Short mmCIF file of C-alpha atoms in Angstrom, two decimals:
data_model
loop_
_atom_site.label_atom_id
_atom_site.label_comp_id
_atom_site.label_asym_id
_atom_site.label_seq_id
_atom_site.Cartn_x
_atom_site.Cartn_y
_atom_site.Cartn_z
CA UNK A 158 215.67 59.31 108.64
CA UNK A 159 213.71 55.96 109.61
CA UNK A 160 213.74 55.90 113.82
CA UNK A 161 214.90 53.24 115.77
CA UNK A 162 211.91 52.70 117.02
CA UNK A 163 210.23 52.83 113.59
CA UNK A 164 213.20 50.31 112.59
CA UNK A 165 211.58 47.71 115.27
CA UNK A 166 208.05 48.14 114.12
CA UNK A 167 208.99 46.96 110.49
CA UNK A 168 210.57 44.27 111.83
CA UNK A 169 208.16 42.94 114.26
CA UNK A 170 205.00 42.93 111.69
CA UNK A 171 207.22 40.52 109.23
CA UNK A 172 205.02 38.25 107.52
CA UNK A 173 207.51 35.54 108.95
CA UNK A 174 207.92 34.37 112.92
CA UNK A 175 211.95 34.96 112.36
CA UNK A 176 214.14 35.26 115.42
CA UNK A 177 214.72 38.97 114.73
CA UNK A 178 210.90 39.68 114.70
CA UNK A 179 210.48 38.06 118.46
CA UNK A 180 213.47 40.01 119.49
CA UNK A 181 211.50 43.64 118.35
CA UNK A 182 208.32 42.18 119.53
CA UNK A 183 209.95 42.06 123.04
CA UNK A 184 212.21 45.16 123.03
CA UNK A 185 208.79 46.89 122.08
CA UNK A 186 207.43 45.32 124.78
CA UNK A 187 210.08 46.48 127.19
CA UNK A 188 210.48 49.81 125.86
CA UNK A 189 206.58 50.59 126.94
CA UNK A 190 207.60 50.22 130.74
CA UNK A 191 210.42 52.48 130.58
CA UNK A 192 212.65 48.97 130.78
CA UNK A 193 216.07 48.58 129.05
CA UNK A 194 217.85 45.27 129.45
CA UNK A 195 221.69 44.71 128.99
CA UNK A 196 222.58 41.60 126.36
CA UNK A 197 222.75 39.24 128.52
CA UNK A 198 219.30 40.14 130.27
CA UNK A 199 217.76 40.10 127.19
CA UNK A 200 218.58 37.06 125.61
CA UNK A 201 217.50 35.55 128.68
CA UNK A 202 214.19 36.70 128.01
CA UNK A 203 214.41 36.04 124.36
CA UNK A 204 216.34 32.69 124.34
CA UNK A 205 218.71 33.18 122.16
CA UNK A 206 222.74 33.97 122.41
CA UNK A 207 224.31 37.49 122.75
CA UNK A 208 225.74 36.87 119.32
CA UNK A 209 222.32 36.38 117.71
CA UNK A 210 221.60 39.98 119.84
CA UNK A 211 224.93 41.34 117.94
CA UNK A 212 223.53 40.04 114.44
CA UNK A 213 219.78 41.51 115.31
CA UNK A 214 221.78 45.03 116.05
CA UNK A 215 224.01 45.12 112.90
CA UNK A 216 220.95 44.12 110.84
CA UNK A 217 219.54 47.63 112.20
CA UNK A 218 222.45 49.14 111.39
CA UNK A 219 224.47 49.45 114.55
CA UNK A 220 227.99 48.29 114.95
CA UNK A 221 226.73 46.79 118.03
CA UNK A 222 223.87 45.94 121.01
CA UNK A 223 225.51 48.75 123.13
CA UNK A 224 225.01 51.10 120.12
CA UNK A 225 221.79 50.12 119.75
CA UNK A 226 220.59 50.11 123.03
CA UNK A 227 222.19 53.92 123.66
CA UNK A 228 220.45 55.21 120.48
CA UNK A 229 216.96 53.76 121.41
CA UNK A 230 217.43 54.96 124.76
CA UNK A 231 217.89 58.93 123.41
CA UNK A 232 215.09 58.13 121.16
CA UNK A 233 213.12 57.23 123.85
CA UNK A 234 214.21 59.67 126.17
CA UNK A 235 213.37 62.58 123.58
CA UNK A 236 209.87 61.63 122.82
CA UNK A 237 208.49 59.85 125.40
CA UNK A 238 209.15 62.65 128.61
CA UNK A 239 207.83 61.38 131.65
CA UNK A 240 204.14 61.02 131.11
CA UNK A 241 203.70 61.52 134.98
CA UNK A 242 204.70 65.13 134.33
CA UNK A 243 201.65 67.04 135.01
CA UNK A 244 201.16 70.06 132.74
CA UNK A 245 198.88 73.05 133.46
CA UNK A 246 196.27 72.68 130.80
CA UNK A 247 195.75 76.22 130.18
CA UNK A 248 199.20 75.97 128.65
CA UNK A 249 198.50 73.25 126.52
CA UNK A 250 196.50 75.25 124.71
CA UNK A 251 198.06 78.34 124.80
CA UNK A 252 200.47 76.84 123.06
CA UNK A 253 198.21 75.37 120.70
CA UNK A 254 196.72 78.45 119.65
CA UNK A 255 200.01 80.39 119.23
CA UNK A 256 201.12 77.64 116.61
CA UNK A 257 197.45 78.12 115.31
CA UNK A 258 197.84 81.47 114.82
CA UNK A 259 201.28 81.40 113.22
CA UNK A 260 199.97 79.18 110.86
CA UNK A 261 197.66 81.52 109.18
CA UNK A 262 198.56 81.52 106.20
CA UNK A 263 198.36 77.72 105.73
CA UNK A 264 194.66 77.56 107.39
CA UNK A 265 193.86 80.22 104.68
CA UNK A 266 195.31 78.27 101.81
CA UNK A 267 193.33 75.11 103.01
CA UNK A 268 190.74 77.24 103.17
CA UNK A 269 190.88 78.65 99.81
CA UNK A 270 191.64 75.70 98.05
CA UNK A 271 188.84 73.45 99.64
CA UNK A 272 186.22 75.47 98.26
CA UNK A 273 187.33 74.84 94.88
CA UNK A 274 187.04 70.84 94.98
CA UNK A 275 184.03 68.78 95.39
CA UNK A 276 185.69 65.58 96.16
CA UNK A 277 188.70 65.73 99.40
CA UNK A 278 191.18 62.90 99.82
CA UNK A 279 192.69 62.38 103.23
CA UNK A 280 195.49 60.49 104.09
CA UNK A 281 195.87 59.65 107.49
CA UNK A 282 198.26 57.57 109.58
CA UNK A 283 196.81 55.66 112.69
CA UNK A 284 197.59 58.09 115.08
CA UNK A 285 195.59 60.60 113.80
CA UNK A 286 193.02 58.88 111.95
CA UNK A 287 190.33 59.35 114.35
CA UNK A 288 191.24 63.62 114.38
CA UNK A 289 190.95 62.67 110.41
CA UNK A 290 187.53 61.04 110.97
CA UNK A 291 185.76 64.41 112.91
CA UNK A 292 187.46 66.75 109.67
CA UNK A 293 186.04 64.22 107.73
CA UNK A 294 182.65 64.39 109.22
CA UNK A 295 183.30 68.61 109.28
CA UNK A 296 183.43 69.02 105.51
CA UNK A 297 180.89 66.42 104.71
CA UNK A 298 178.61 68.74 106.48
CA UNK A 299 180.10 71.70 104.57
CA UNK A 300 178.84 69.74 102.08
CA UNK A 301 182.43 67.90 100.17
CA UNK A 302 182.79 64.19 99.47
CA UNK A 303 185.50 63.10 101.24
CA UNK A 304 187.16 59.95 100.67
CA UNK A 305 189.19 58.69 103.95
CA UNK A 306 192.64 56.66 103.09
CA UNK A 307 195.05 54.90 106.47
CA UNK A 308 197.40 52.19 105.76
CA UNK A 309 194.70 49.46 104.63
CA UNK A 310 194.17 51.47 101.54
CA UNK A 311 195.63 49.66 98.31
CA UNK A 312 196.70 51.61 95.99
CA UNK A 313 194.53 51.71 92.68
CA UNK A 314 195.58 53.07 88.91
CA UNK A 315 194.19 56.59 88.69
CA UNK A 316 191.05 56.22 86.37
CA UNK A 317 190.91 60.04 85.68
CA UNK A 318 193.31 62.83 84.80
CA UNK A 319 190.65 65.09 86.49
CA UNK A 320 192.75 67.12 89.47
CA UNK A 321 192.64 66.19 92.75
CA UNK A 322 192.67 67.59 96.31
CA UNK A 323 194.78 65.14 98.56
CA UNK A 324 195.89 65.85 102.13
CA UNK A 325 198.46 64.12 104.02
CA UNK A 326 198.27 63.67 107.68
CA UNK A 327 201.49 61.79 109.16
CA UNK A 328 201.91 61.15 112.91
CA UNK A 329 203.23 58.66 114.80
CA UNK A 330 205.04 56.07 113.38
CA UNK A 331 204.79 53.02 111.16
CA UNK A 332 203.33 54.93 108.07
CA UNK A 333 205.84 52.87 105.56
CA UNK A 334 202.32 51.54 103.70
CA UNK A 335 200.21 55.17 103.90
CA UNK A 336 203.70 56.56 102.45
CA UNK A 337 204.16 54.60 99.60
CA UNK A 338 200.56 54.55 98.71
CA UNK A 339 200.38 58.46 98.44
CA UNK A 340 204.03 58.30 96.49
CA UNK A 341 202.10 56.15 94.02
CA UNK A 342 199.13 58.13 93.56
CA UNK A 343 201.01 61.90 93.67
CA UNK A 344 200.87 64.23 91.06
CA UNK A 345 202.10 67.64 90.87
CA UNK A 346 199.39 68.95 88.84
CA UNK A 347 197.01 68.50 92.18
CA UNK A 348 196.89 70.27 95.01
CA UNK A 349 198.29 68.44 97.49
CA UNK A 350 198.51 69.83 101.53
CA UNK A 351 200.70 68.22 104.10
CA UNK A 352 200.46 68.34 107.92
CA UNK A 353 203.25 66.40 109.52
CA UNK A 354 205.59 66.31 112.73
CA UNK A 355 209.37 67.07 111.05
CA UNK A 356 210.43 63.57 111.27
CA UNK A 357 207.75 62.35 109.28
CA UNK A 358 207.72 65.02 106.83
CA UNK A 359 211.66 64.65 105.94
CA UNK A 360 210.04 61.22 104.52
CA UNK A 361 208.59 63.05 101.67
CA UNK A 362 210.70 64.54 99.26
CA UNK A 363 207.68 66.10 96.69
CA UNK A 364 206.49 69.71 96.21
CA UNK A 365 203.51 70.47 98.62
CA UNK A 366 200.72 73.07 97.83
CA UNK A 367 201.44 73.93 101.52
CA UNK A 368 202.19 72.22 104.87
CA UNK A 369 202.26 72.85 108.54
CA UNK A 370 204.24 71.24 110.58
CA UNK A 371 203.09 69.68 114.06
CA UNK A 372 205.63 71.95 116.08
CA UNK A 373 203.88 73.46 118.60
CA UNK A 374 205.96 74.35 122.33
CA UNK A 375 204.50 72.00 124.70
CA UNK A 376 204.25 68.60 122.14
CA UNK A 377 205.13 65.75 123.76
CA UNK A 378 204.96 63.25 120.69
CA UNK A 379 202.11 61.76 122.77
CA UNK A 380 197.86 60.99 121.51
CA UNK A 381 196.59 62.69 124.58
CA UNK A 382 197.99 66.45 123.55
CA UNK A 383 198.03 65.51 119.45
CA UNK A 384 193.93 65.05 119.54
CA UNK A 385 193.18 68.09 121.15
CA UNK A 386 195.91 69.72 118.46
CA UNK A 387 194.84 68.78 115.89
CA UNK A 388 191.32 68.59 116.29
CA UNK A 389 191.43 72.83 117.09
CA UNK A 390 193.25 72.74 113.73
CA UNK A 391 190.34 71.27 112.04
CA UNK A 392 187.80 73.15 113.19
CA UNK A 393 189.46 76.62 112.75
CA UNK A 394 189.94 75.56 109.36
CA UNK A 395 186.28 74.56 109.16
CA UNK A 396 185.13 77.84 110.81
CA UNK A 397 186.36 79.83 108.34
CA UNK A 398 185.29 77.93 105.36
#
């Protein structure tokens, strides 16, 4: 299920400067200071009428603004906790390495299955494209070709029935383009790993080799705690290549 906030994104990168996309440019500007504004307040700030508001909601698929704006605040609310918060960072990654450790069985598959390829295709979506970068760099010096794909890729005919070895790394949001690229370029004969938060994963519907989900106690849907995640991820896997 596409998130509101995901919703808003698609709509303010449209090719076109239409009402609707200045509308989600400001509500995304809003929403990053924590600030919700009532109809009125924000087609003040928008300069257009409550009933163009009304139209912009439906168009998301809400019967109204006050459905909208109560959804986006939950949203919100859910993965964006108080980044003032300050958590003890000995916990952070104890709770790392428990979800390290109860994925075992996926870091051996990975592990397994890597050897067998010389040529690694990773997928990546912007959040964690840098995290993709260093496992990049880790298996190059391993001694794999790895070919790194983000949402600039364009998709290209496969030249080759050869078998590949494609992961899929999906955080954040806005991975509509990284999505439909790998959709156009899957095949079930390859082995294919995914590591994804749930909500991005549900966005997939093929048969994975394996996956992992991003699930660990103290995530906070934020880059800060993701990096370090991640990045422990890749280099266990690397470490026991």
């Amino acid at each position: 299920m596409t998130s509101v906030f995901e919703k808003l994104e698609i709509m303010s990168k449209d090719f076109e400067d239409t009402t609707f996309k200045i509308i989600a440019k400001k509500i995304i500007e809003n929403t990053k200071n924590g600030k919700f504004y009532n109809q009125e307040e924000l087609a003040n700030q928008t300069f257009v009428s409550i009933s163009t508001l009304t139209k912009f909601s439906k168009k998301l698929g809400f019967s109204s603004y006050r459905e909208f704006i109560f959804v986006m605040k939950t949203e919100w609310s859910k993965y964006n906790w108080d980044r003032q918060k300050k958590v003890d960072t000995g916990e952070i990654f104890e709770s790392i390495q428990t979800w390290i450790n109860r994925n075992e069985n996926f870091i051996n598959n990975i592990c397994e299955e890597i050897k067998n390829f010389n040529i690694i295709n990773i997928y990546s979506s912007y959040q964690s494209y840098d995290c993709s970068k260093y496992f990049a760099n880790l298996l190059i010096d391993y001694g794999k070709n790895v070919v790194l794909l983000n949402n600039e890729f364009r998709f290209k005919p496969r030249q080759t029935d050869e078998k590949s070895f494609n992961l899929i790394i999906l955080t954040g949001r806005d991975n509509d383009t990284l999505i439909d690229n790998f959709s156009k370029s899957y095949n079930e004969r390859d082995t294919n790993f995914l590591i994804a938060t749930e909500k991005q994963a549900d966005k997939l519907e093929f048969n994975f080799t394996n996956k992992i989900l991003i699930d660990y106690s103290l995530d906070n849907s934020q880059v800060s705690t993701r990096v370090i995640a991640l990045n422990v991820l890749f280099f266990t896997i690397f470490n026991k290549l």
